Coordinates of C-alpha atoms and ligand atoms in Angstrom, one line a residue:
M15 CA -16.0 62.0 -68.6
A16 CA -14.9 59.6 -71.3
P17 CA -16.3 56.1 -71.1
T18 CA -13.6 53.8 -69.7
E19 CA -12.3 50.9 -71.6
H20 CA -11.9 47.8 -69.4
G21 CA -8.5 47.9 -67.7
S22 CA -5.7 45.5 -68.7
K23 CA -5.6 44.5 -65.0
L24 CA -8.8 42.5 -65.6
T25 CA -6.9 39.9 -67.5
A26 CA -4.8 39.2 -64.4
H27 CA -7.2 36.4 -63.6
G28 CA -8.1 33.8 -66.1
P29 CA -11.7 32.7 -66.3
W30 CA -11.0 29.4 -64.7
Q31 CA -9.1 30.9 -61.8
V32 CA -12.1 33.3 -61.3
Y33 CA -14.6 30.4 -61.4
R34 CA -12.5 28.3 -59.0
R35 CA -12.3 31.2 -56.6
L36 CA -16.1 31.8 -56.9
L37 CA -16.6 28.2 -56.0
T38 CA -14.8 28.8 -52.7
Y39 CA -17.7 31.1 -51.9
L40 CA -20.1 28.1 -52.4
R41 CA -18.1 25.9 -50.0
P42 CA -19.8 27.1 -46.7
H43 CA -23.2 26.4 -48.2
R44 CA -22.4 23.1 -49.8
S45 CA -25.3 21.2 -48.3
M46 CA -27.8 23.8 -49.5
F47 CA -26.1 23.8 -52.8
A48 CA -26.1 20.0 -53.1
L49 CA -29.8 20.1 -52.3
G50 CA -30.3 22.6 -55.1
I51 CA -28.4 20.3 -57.5
L52 CA -30.5 17.4 -56.3
G53 CA -33.6 19.4 -57.2
A54 CA -32.1 20.0 -60.6
A55 CA -31.5 16.3 -61.0
I56 CA -35.0 15.4 -60.0
Y57 CA -36.2 17.9 -62.5
S58 CA -34.2 16.5 -65.3
A59 CA -35.1 12.9 -64.3
S60 CA -38.7 13.9 -64.7
M61 CA -38.0 15.3 -68.1
L62 CA -36.4 12.0 -69.2
G63 CA -39.5 10.3 -67.7
F64 CA -41.5 12.1 -70.4
T65 CA -39.4 10.4 -73.1
L66 CA -40.2 7.0 -71.5
F67 CA -43.8 8.1 -71.1
A68 CA -43.9 8.6 -74.9
K69 CA -42.6 5.1 -75.5
Y70 CA -45.2 3.5 -73.3
F71 CA -47.8 5.7 -74.7
G72 CA -47.0 4.7 -78.3
D73 CA -46.5 1.0 -77.5
G74 CA -49.4 0.7 -75.0
T75 CA -52.0 2.4 -77.1
F76 CA -51.1 1.9 -80.8
E77 CA -49.1 -1.3 -80.7
N78 CA -50.4 -3.5 -77.8
R79 CA -53.8 -1.8 -77.1
D80 CA -53.3 -2.5 -73.4
P81 CA -56.4 -1.3 -71.4
R82 CA -54.2 -0.7 -68.2
T83 CA -52.8 2.3 -70.0
I84 CA -56.1 4.1 -69.5
V85 CA -55.4 4.4 -65.8
L86 CA -51.6 4.0 -65.6
L87 CA -50.6 6.7 -68.1
P88 CA -52.7 9.5 -66.5
I89 CA -51.3 8.6 -63.1
A90 CA -47.8 8.6 -64.6
L91 CA -48.5 12.0 -66.0
I92 CA -49.5 13.5 -62.6
T93 CA -46.5 11.8 -61.0
L94 CA -44.1 13.2 -63.5
F95 CA -45.5 16.7 -63.0
F96 CA -45.3 16.3 -59.3
F97 CA -41.6 15.4 -59.4
R98 CA -40.9 18.1 -61.9
G99 CA -42.6 20.6 -59.6
L100 CA -40.7 19.3 -56.5
G101 CA -37.4 19.5 -58.3
D102 CA -38.2 23.0 -59.6
F103 CA -39.1 24.3 -56.1
T104 CA -36.1 22.7 -54.4
Q105 CA -33.6 24.1 -56.9
T106 CA -35.2 27.6 -56.9
Y107 CA -35.3 27.9 -53.2
C108 CA -31.9 26.4 -52.3
M109 CA -30.1 28.2 -55.1
G110 CA -31.8 31.5 -54.2
Y111 CA -30.6 31.0 -50.6
V112 CA -27.0 30.3 -51.6
G113 CA -27.0 33.1 -54.2
R114 CA -28.2 35.7 -51.7
R115 CA -25.5 34.6 -49.2
I116 CA -22.8 34.9 -51.8
V117 CA -24.0 38.4 -52.9
K118 CA -24.1 39.5 -49.2
R119 CA -20.6 38.1 -48.5
L120 CA -19.1 39.7 -51.6
R121 CA -20.7 43.0 -50.8
S122 CA -19.4 42.9 -47.2
Q123 CA -15.9 42.1 -48.5
I124 CA -16.0 44.9 -51.1
F125 CA -17.3 47.4 -48.5
E126 CA -14.7 46.4 -46.0
R127 CA -11.9 46.6 -48.5
I128 CA -13.2 50.0 -49.7
T129 CA -12.9 51.3 -46.1
Q130 CA -9.3 50.0 -45.9
L131 CA -8.0 51.3 -49.2
P132 CA -5.3 54.0 -49.1
I133 CA -6.4 57.5 -50.0
G134 CA -4.3 57.2 -53.3
Y135 CA -6.8 54.6 -54.5
Y136 CA -9.7 57.1 -54.2
D137 CA -7.6 59.6 -56.2
R138 CA -7.4 57.1 -59.1
N139 CA -10.9 55.5 -59.1
S140 CA -14.2 57.2 -59.3
S141 CA -16.7 56.4 -56.5
G142 CA -19.3 55.5 -59.1
T143 CA -17.2 52.7 -60.4
L144 CA -16.8 51.3 -56.9
L145 CA -20.5 51.7 -56.2
S146 CA -21.4 49.8 -59.4
R147 CA -19.1 47.0 -58.4
L148 CA -20.8 46.8 -55.0
T149 CA -24.3 46.8 -56.4
Y150 CA -24.3 45.6 -60.0
N151 CA -21.3 43.2 -60.3
T152 CA -22.2 41.3 -57.1
E153 CA -25.7 40.6 -58.4
Q154 CA -24.2 39.1 -61.6
V155 CA -21.8 36.9 -59.7
G156 CA -24.6 35.8 -57.4
Q157 CA -26.6 34.8 -60.5
A158 CA -23.8 33.1 -62.2
S159 CA -22.8 31.0 -59.3
T160 CA -26.2 29.7 -58.4
D161 CA -29.2 30.1 -60.9
S162 CA -27.0 29.7 -63.9
I163 CA -25.2 26.7 -62.5
T164 CA -28.4 25.0 -61.7
I165 CA -29.7 25.6 -65.1
A166 CA -26.4 24.4 -66.6
V167 CA -26.5 21.2 -64.4
R168 CA -30.2 20.6 -65.0
E169 CA -30.0 21.0 -68.7
A170 CA -26.7 19.1 -69.0
L171 CA -28.2 16.2 -67.1
T172 CA -31.3 16.3 -69.3
L173 CA -29.1 16.5 -72.4
F174 CA -26.9 13.5 -71.4
G175 CA -29.9 11.5 -70.2
S176 CA -31.6 12.1 -73.6
I177 CA -28.5 11.0 -75.5
F178 CA -28.3 7.9 -73.3
L179 CA -32.0 7.2 -74.1
L180 CA -31.3 7.7 -77.8
F181 CA -28.6 5.0 -77.5
Y182 CA -31.0 2.8 -75.6
L183 CA -33.7 3.3 -78.3
N184 CA -31.5 3.1 -81.4
P185 CA -27.7 3.2 -81.1
R186 CA -27.0 3.7 -84.8
L187 CA -29.2 6.8 -84.9
A188 CA -27.7 8.0 -81.6
L189 CA -24.2 7.9 -83.1
I190 CA -25.2 9.9 -86.1
T191 CA -26.8 12.5 -83.8
L192 CA -23.6 12.8 -81.8
T193 CA -21.5 13.8 -84.9
M194 CA -23.0 17.3 -84.5
G195 CA -21.3 17.6 -81.1
P196 CA -18.0 19.0 -82.1
V197 CA -19.5 21.7 -84.4
I198 CA -21.8 22.8 -81.6
A199 CA -19.0 22.8 -79.0
W200 CA -17.0 25.0 -81.3
L201 CA -19.9 27.4 -81.7
V202 CA -20.5 27.6 -78.0
T203 CA -16.8 28.4 -77.3
I204 CA -16.9 31.4 -79.7
I205 CA -20.2 32.6 -78.2
N206 CA -18.8 32.4 -74.6
R207 CA -15.8 34.4 -75.5
R208 CA -17.9 37.2 -77.0
F209 CA -20.3 37.2 -74.0
R210 CA -17.4 37.7 -71.6
R211 CA -15.9 40.5 -73.7
Y212 CA -19.2 42.4 -73.9
S213 CA -20.1 41.8 -70.3
R214 CA -16.9 43.5 -69.2
R215 CA -17.7 46.5 -71.3
I216 CA -21.2 46.7 -69.9
Q217 CA -19.9 46.5 -66.3
D218 CA -17.4 49.2 -67.0
S219 CA -20.0 51.4 -68.6
M220 CA -22.4 50.8 -65.7
G221 CA -19.6 52.3 -63.5
D222 CA -19.6 55.4 -65.7
V223 CA -23.4 55.7 -65.6
T224 CA -23.3 55.5 -61.8
S225 CA -20.5 58.0 -61.6
V226 CA -22.2 60.7 -63.6
A227 CA -25.5 60.1 -61.8
K228 CA -23.9 60.2 -58.4
E229 CA -22.0 63.5 -59.2
T230 CA -25.3 65.0 -60.4
L231 CA -27.3 63.8 -57.4
E232 CA -24.7 65.2 -55.0
A233 CA -24.6 68.7 -56.5
P234 CA -28.2 69.8 -57.4
R235 CA -27.6 73.4 -56.4
V236 CA -24.4 74.0 -58.4
I237 CA -26.0 72.4 -61.4
K238 CA -29.1 74.5 -61.2
V239 CA -27.4 77.8 -60.6
Y240 CA -24.9 77.3 -63.4
N241 CA -27.8 76.0 -65.6
A242 CA -25.6 73.0 -66.2
Q243 CA -28.5 70.6 -66.8
T244 CA -27.8 70.4 -70.5
Y245 CA -24.1 69.8 -69.9
K246 CA -24.8 67.0 -67.4
N247 CA -27.6 65.6 -69.6
E248 CA -25.2 65.4 -72.5
Q249 CA -22.6 63.8 -70.3
F250 CA -25.1 61.3 -69.1
E251 CA -26.4 60.7 -72.6
R252 CA -22.8 59.7 -73.7
V253 CA -22.3 57.1 -71.0
N254 CA -25.9 55.9 -71.2
E255 CA -25.5 55.5 -75.0
H256 CA -22.2 53.7 -74.5
N257 CA -23.9 51.4 -72.1
R258 CA -26.8 50.8 -74.5
R259 CA -24.4 50.0 -77.4
S260 CA -22.4 47.6 -75.3
H261 CA -25.7 45.9 -74.3
M262 CA -26.8 45.7 -77.9
R263 CA -23.6 43.8 -78.8
L264 CA -24.5 41.3 -76.1
V265 CA -28.1 41.2 -77.3
L266 CA -27.0 40.6 -80.8
T267 CA -24.7 37.7 -79.7
K268 CA -27.5 36.4 -77.5
G269 CA -30.1 36.7 -80.3
L270 CA -27.9 35.1 -82.9
S271 CA -26.4 32.3 -80.8
N272 CA -29.6 30.3 -80.4
P273 CA -30.8 30.3 -84.0
V274 CA -27.3 29.4 -85.2
V275 CA -27.0 26.5 -82.9
Q276 CA -30.5 25.4 -83.5
M277 CA -30.0 25.6 -87.3
V278 CA -26.9 23.4 -87.1
M279 CA -29.0 21.0 -84.9
S280 CA -31.9 21.0 -87.3
F281 CA -29.7 19.7 -90.2
G282 CA -28.6 16.8 -88.0
S283 CA -32.0 16.2 -86.6
A284 CA -33.7 16.2 -90.0
F285 CA -31.2 13.7 -91.3
V286 CA -31.6 11.4 -88.3
L287 CA -35.4 11.8 -88.4
S288 CA -35.6 10.7 -92.0
I289 CA -33.7 7.5 -91.1
A290 CA -35.9 7.0 -88.1
I291 CA -39.1 7.3 -90.2
S292 CA -37.8 4.9 -92.8
D293 CA -36.9 2.5 -89.9
A294 CA -40.5 2.8 -88.6
I295 CA -42.1 2.4 -92.0
S296 CA -40.1 -0.8 -92.7
N297 CA -41.0 -2.1 -89.2
R298 CA -37.5 -2.0 -87.8
M299 CA -38.9 0.4 -85.1
T300 CA -42.1 0.3 -83.0
M301 CA -44.5 3.2 -82.8
G302 CA -43.5 3.7 -79.1
D303 CA -39.8 3.8 -80.0
L304 CA -40.4 6.3 -82.8
L305 CA -42.4 8.6 -80.5
A306 CA -39.9 8.2 -77.7
F307 CA -37.1 8.9 -80.2
L308 CA -38.9 12.1 -81.4
V309 CA -39.3 13.3 -77.8
A310 CA -35.7 12.5 -77.0
L311 CA -34.6 14.5 -80.1
V312 CA -36.7 17.5 -79.0
Q313 CA -35.3 17.1 -75.5
I314 CA -31.8 17.4 -76.8
A315 CA -32.7 20.6 -78.6
Q316 CA -34.4 22.2 -75.6
P317 CA -31.5 21.8 -73.1
L318 CA -29.0 22.8 -75.7
R319 CA -30.9 26.0 -76.2
S320 CA -31.0 26.6 -72.4
L321 CA -27.3 25.8 -72.2
V322 CA -26.4 28.3 -74.9
N323 CA -28.7 30.9 -73.1
V324 CA -27.1 30.3 -69.8
A325 CA -23.6 30.9 -71.2
G326 CA -24.4 34.7 -71.1
P327 CA -25.1 35.0 -67.4
I328 CA -22.2 32.7 -66.5
Q329 CA -19.7 34.7 -68.6
Q330 CA -21.1 37.9 -67.2
G331 CA -20.6 36.5 -63.7
I332 CA -17.0 35.6 -64.5
A333 CA -16.3 39.1 -65.9
A334 CA -18.0 40.6 -62.8
G335 CA -16.0 38.3 -60.6
E336 CA -12.7 39.4 -62.2
S337 CA -13.3 43.0 -61.4
I338 CA -14.6 42.3 -57.9
F339 CA -11.5 40.2 -57.1
D340 CA -9.3 42.9 -58.5
L341 CA -10.8 45.2 -56.0
I342 CA -10.8 42.8 -53.1
D343 CA -7.1 42.0 -53.8
E344 CA -6.1 45.7 -53.9
P345 CA -3.6 46.1 -51.1
A346 CA -5.0 47.7 -48.0
E347 CA -3.2 50.6 -46.2
V348 CA 0.1 49.3 -44.7
D349 CA -0.4 49.1 -41.0
G350 CA 3.0 50.5 -40.1
G351 CA 4.8 49.6 -36.9
S352 CA 3.8 48.4 -33.4
L353 CA 3.9 51.7 -31.4
R354 CA 0.6 52.4 -29.9
P355 CA 0.9 55.0 -27.2
E356 CA -2.0 55.9 -25.0
R357 CA -1.6 59.6 -25.7
V358 CA 1.3 61.3 -27.5
R359 CA 2.7 64.6 -26.2
G360 CA 2.2 66.1 -29.7
E361 CA 5.6 67.3 -31.0
I362 CA 5.6 67.1 -34.7
D363 CA 8.8 67.2 -36.8
F364 CA 8.9 67.3 -40.6
K365 CA 12.5 66.8 -41.7
D366 CA 13.6 67.3 -45.3
V367 CA 10.2 66.0 -46.5
T368 CA 9.8 65.5 -50.2
F369 CA 6.6 64.1 -51.7
S370 CA 5.0 63.8 -55.1
Y371 CA 1.5 62.5 -55.8
P372 CA 1.6 59.3 -58.0
A373 CA -0.7 61.1 -60.4
G374 CA 0.8 64.5 -60.0
K375 CA 3.2 66.4 -62.1
G376 CA 6.5 66.7 -60.2
A377 CA 7.0 67.1 -56.4
A378 CA 4.3 68.7 -54.3
L379 CA 6.7 69.2 -51.4
H380 CA 10.4 69.8 -51.8
G381 CA 12.6 69.2 -48.7
V382 CA 10.3 70.8 -46.2
S383 CA 11.4 71.0 -42.6
L384 CA 9.2 72.2 -39.8
R385 CA 9.2 71.5 -36.1
V386 CA 6.1 72.1 -34.1
A387 CA 6.4 72.0 -30.3
R388 CA 3.8 70.4 -28.0
G389 CA 0.8 72.6 -27.6
E390 CA 2.0 75.1 -30.2
M391 CA -0.3 76.5 -32.8
V392 CA 1.1 77.0 -36.2
A393 CA -0.7 78.7 -39.0
I394 CA 0.1 77.6 -42.5
V395 CA -0.6 80.2 -45.2
G396 CA 0.3 80.4 -48.9
K397 CA -1.2 80.6 -52.3
S398 CA -3.6 78.0 -53.6
G399 CA -1.7 74.8 -54.6
S400 CA 1.4 75.7 -52.6
G401 CA 1.2 72.4 -50.7
K402 CA -0.5 73.3 -47.4
S403 CA -3.0 70.4 -47.5
T404 CA -0.3 68.0 -48.8
L405 CA 1.9 68.8 -45.8
V406 CA -0.8 68.2 -43.2
N407 CA -2.0 65.0 -45.0
L408 CA 1.3 63.4 -44.2
I409 CA 0.7 63.5 -40.4
P410 CA -2.2 60.9 -40.4
R411 CA -0.4 59.1 -43.2
F412 CA -3.0 59.7 -45.9
Y413 CA 0.2 59.5 -48.0
D414 CA 3.7 58.5 -47.1
V415 CA 6.8 60.7 -47.8
D416 CA 9.1 59.9 -50.7
A417 CA 12.1 61.2 -48.8
G418 CA 12.7 62.6 -45.4
T419 CA 10.7 61.9 -42.3
V420 CA 7.6 63.0 -40.4
R421 CA 8.0 62.4 -36.7
I422 CA 5.6 62.6 -33.8
D423 CA 7.3 62.6 -30.3
G424 CA 10.5 61.6 -32.0
H425 CA 9.1 58.5 -33.7
D426 CA 8.6 58.2 -37.4
V427 CA 4.9 58.1 -38.1
R428 CA 5.5 54.8 -39.9
E429 CA 6.6 53.3 -36.6
Y430 CA 3.1 53.8 -35.1
Q431 CA 0.3 51.3 -35.6
L432 CA -1.9 53.1 -38.1
N433 CA -5.1 53.1 -36.0
G434 CA -3.0 54.1 -32.9
L435 CA -1.5 57.0 -34.9
R436 CA -4.9 58.3 -36.1
D437 CA -6.3 58.1 -32.6
Q438 CA -3.9 60.9 -31.7
I439 CA -5.2 63.2 -34.4
A440 CA -8.4 65.2 -34.8
L441 CA -9.3 66.8 -38.1
V442 CA -11.7 69.6 -38.8
S443 CA -11.9 70.4 -42.5
Q444 CA -13.6 73.0 -44.5
D445 CA -15.9 70.5 -46.2
V446 CA -17.7 69.2 -43.2
V447 CA -18.8 65.6 -43.6
L448 CA -22.0 64.7 -41.8
F449 CA -24.0 61.5 -42.3
N450 CA -27.7 61.1 -42.6
D451 CA -28.2 60.3 -38.9
T452 CA -28.9 62.1 -35.7
I453 CA -26.8 64.9 -34.4
R454 CA -25.8 62.7 -31.5
A455 CA -24.6 60.0 -33.8
N456 CA -22.7 62.5 -35.9
I457 CA -20.9 63.8 -32.9
A458 CA -20.1 60.4 -31.4
F459 CA -19.2 59.1 -34.9
G460 CA -19.2 55.4 -34.0
R461 CA -17.6 55.9 -30.6
D462 CA -19.3 54.4 -27.6
V463 CA -19.5 57.5 -25.3
P464 CA -21.8 58.5 -22.5
A465 CA -24.6 60.9 -23.4
A466 CA -23.3 63.6 -21.0
A467 CA -19.9 63.6 -22.9
I468 CA -21.7 64.3 -26.2
E469 CA -23.7 67.1 -24.6
S470 CA -20.7 68.8 -23.1
A471 CA -18.8 68.5 -26.4
A472 CA -21.8 70.1 -28.2
Q473 CA -21.9 72.8 -25.5
A474 CA -18.1 73.6 -25.8
A475 CA -18.5 73.8 -29.5
H476 CA -21.3 76.4 -29.1
A477 CA -23.6 74.0 -30.8
L478 CA -26.0 73.3 -28.0
E479 CA -27.7 76.6 -28.5
F480 CA -29.1 75.7 -31.9
I481 CA -29.5 72.0 -31.1
R482 CA -31.8 72.8 -28.2
E483 CA -34.0 74.8 -30.5
M484 CA -34.6 71.8 -32.7
P485 CA -37.7 69.7 -32.1
V486 CA -35.9 66.6 -30.8
G487 CA -32.6 68.2 -29.9
L488 CA -29.6 65.9 -30.2
D489 CA -31.8 63.2 -31.8
T490 CA -32.7 65.4 -34.8
V491 CA -31.7 63.7 -38.1
V492 CA -29.5 66.1 -40.1
G493 CA -30.5 64.8 -43.6
D494 CA -28.2 63.5 -46.4
R495 CA -24.7 65.0 -45.8
G496 CA -26.3 67.4 -43.2
V497 CA -28.4 69.4 -45.7
L498 CA -30.9 70.3 -43.1
L499 CA -28.3 72.4 -41.2
S500 CA -26.6 75.7 -42.1
G501 CA -22.9 75.8 -43.0
G502 CA -22.0 77.3 -39.6
Q503 CA -24.1 74.7 -37.7
R504 CA -22.5 71.9 -39.6
Q505 CA -19.1 73.2 -38.8
R506 CA -19.9 73.5 -35.1
I507 CA -21.0 69.9 -35.1
S508 CA -17.7 68.8 -36.6
I509 CA -15.9 70.8 -34.0
A510 CA -17.9 69.0 -31.3
R511 CA -16.9 65.8 -32.9
A512 CA -13.2 66.7 -32.7
L513 CA -13.7 67.9 -29.1
L514 CA -15.2 64.6 -28.1
K515 CA -12.2 62.8 -29.7
N516 CA -10.0 64.8 -27.5
A517 CA -6.8 64.1 -29.5
P518 CA -3.5 65.7 -28.7
I519 CA -2.9 66.8 -32.3
L520 CA -5.4 68.9 -34.2
I521 CA -5.4 69.6 -37.9
L522 CA -7.6 72.4 -38.9
D523 CA -8.5 73.3 -42.5
E524 CA -10.4 76.5 -42.0
A525 CA -13.4 77.4 -44.0
T526 CA -13.0 80.1 -46.5
S527 CA -16.7 80.8 -46.8
A528 CA -17.8 84.1 -45.3
L529 CA -19.9 83.5 -42.3
D530 CA -22.0 86.2 -40.7
T531 CA -20.3 87.9 -37.7
E532 CA -22.5 86.0 -35.2
S533 CA -21.6 82.5 -36.7
E534 CA -18.0 83.7 -37.1
R535 CA -17.9 84.7 -33.4
L536 CA -19.4 81.4 -32.3
I537 CA -17.2 79.3 -34.4
Q538 CA -14.1 81.2 -33.3
G539 CA -15.1 80.6 -29.7
A540 CA -15.6 76.9 -30.5
L541 CA -12.3 76.6 -32.2
E542 CA -10.4 78.3 -29.4
E543 CA -12.0 75.8 -27.0
L544 CA -10.8 73.0 -29.4
M545 CA -7.2 74.3 -29.8
H546 CA -6.7 74.8 -26.2
N547 CA -3.8 72.5 -25.0
R548 CA -3.3 70.8 -28.3
T549 CA -0.7 70.9 -30.9
T550 CA -2.5 72.6 -33.8
L551 CA -1.7 73.0 -37.4
V552 CA -4.1 75.3 -39.1
I553 CA -4.4 75.9 -42.8
A554 CA -5.4 79.5 -42.1
H555 CA -7.8 81.6 -44.0
R556 CA -9.0 83.9 -41.2
L557 CA -7.3 87.0 -40.0
S558 CA -8.1 86.2 -36.4
T559 CA -6.4 82.7 -36.6
V560 CA -3.4 84.0 -38.4
E561 CA -2.8 86.8 -35.8
K562 CA -3.3 84.5 -32.8
A563 CA -1.0 81.8 -34.1
D564 CA 2.2 81.2 -32.1
R565 CA 4.0 81.0 -35.5
I566 CA 3.1 81.4 -39.1
V567 CA 4.8 79.5 -41.9
V568 CA 4.4 80.6 -45.5
M569 CA 4.4 78.0 -48.3
D570 CA 5.1 78.6 -51.9
A571 CA 5.4 75.9 -54.6
G572 CA 6.0 73.1 -52.1
R573 CA 8.6 74.9 -50.0
I574 CA 8.4 76.8 -46.7
V575 CA 9.6 80.3 -47.7
E576 CA 9.0 82.3 -44.5
S577 CA 8.4 81.5 -40.9
G578 CA 7.9 83.6 -37.8
T579 CA 5.3 85.5 -35.8
H580 CA 2.9 87.9 -37.5
A581 CA 4.9 90.9 -36.4
E582 CA 8.2 89.4 -37.5
L583 CA 6.8 88.5 -40.9
M584 CA 5.2 91.9 -41.4
A585 CA 8.5 93.5 -40.6
L586 CA 10.2 91.2 -43.1
D587 CA 7.8 92.6 -45.7
G588 CA 8.1 89.5 -47.9
Q589 CA 5.5 87.1 -49.3
Y590 CA 3.5 87.0 -46.1
A591 CA 3.1 90.8 -45.9
T592 CA 1.9 90.8 -49.5
L593 CA -0.4 87.9 -49.0
Y594 CA -1.7 89.4 -45.8
R595 CA -2.5 92.7 -47.4
M596 CA -4.1 91.1 -50.4
Q597 CA -6.0 88.4 -48.7
F598 CA -7.3 90.3 -45.7
N599 CA -7.7 93.6 -47.3
V600 CA -5.7 95.6 -44.8
Ligands
LIG5 N1 -4.6 63.8 -55.0 C1 -3.8 64.5 -55.7 N2 -3.2 63.9 -56.8 C2 -2.3 64.6 -57.6 N3 -2.0 65.9 -57.3 C3 -2.5 66.5 -56.3 C4 -3.4 65.9 -55.4 N4 -3.7 66.8 -54.4 C5 -3.1 67.9 -54.7 N5 -2.3 67.7 -55.8 C6 -1.3 68.7 -56.3 O1 -0.4 69.0 -55.3 C7 -0.1 70.4 -55.2 C8 -0.3 70.9 -53.8 O2 -1.7 70.8 -53.5 P1 -2.3 71.2 -52.1 O3 -3.7 70.7 -52.1 O4 -1.4 70.7 -51.0 O5 -2.3 72.7 -52.1 P2 -2.9 73.7 -51.0 O6 -1.8 74.7 -50.7 O7 -3.5 73.0 -49.9 O8 -4.0 74.5 -51.9 P3 -5.5 75.1 -51.5 O9 -5.2 76.2 -50.6 O10 -6.0 75.5 -52.8 O11 -6.2 74.0 -50.8 C9 -1.0 71.1 -56.3 O12 -0.2 71.3 -57.4 C10 -2.0 70.1 -56.6 O13 -2.4 70.1 -57.9

């Protein structure tokens, strides 16, 4: 996989729009946030206290030789540290609280949106990229909108406070110091822009890293048996290296930004310092003022440094926010109409259906018409890529037709409410999807059903035999994607799931994998149970299914080319007969 460049879509939001939108996430926690800012203010006030401390230290000890300073200054020192600590704790805790809430809310929103996205979105985007937005980008936004803001507020307050103190101590010198402002502001703008650009690249390349890792983690067997470790390692090395290089650009900017800003500062400070020293020598400034002036100068340099440092995380947060909002703003599946029948009869009617995939080359279906009566079982056969899956995918509206209509009980599928439509359909596909949970939970699949119903579904699916042999029966955990079960067992669980759903329409994408005769017999039994009294469309790979079907349709290059019973089609001696002889070796 080639490392992705950041998409042009990212520029749809300007940085300010993103930041303003991020601030709306702060709104529910404004009291906690305000408390955090108060902590930051206390912290920076204590820092300014140290400047005044220096003034009284200089004047009290060297100039006035005041004995009270022996007690007062140490007490002042402890007090200053106390307030600094208090401010530090308050801002850390409160901002941590707000930050975690924001990360959680963003994650929930992303996750919810991911579950609502149309299937087409999954075709276009890798799951690794989505995962990395869910985990990595949200953290960066959390940091930018809390920690980094506190630091920015705290250091800006300290900075402005120190400038104010400079004016109080010596307005002429303060003015000279301020002339450096525009140069530094210009530098910081350039730095910010670079930070944002590199952050985007890093986030995209994190998506690539996650993608490759995820693919590899999910297919350990295939990788081992094809000895594809080197291939995968090289692929990972490429994205990992791209990630490192993008990071290094950021590191370089980060590393250079401070010394450059500090160097500019040092010229100004050196110039101001020489004037201050000459003022002190010629008695135009007291020792205390000189000391305080020095501390204030240092205290301008320090916050400036922190402000430049914090620019990175803030810009990273903005870039991360952009891609998160792009995802959250992706349109969800269109909900369709208002029809929501309790239970449809199950007549399906495809009429002149034409469909092409957005990313596909040309139409996958060309003017397909097919009427399936209630309770009928239609087997769909045809060469690979002939459009069998595409056709059945139009029934639950995984995709919508380009032209023509798909009707259920005489109503266009788009007239049904989407959830209502899908309630009418059960799907058993060749790649059985099980989740790392108990068998019971995998059969119920989020539905609140009595235990007895789960058990009878398992029984009807001929799954109870093997479930009973397991140590804790239905409560056995099946492992990640059901790895602890055999292929046949997994399939029977998915049949039990479909039985429990008891939908009037059944879509069956049969497994091609050769099962042993015992499993085949059990699954066949389970499927017969499942198909009973339902309208069934089967993408058929098994001889027994094909022969038992009420009707067989043959697809070729997106068209239905033959249709009839097994006997009729064999007599026709066309594509079906050829396919049949070839595929089933008879
Ligand atoms: N998500 C997709 N995006 C773009 N093109 C697709 C997509 N899915 C399928 N196609 C293309 O549409 C055509 C029909 O594919 P479809 O999966 O319906 O075939 P099929 O008959 O079910 O094949 P098989 O028996 O191998 O599963 C193929 O040319 C395929 O490349």
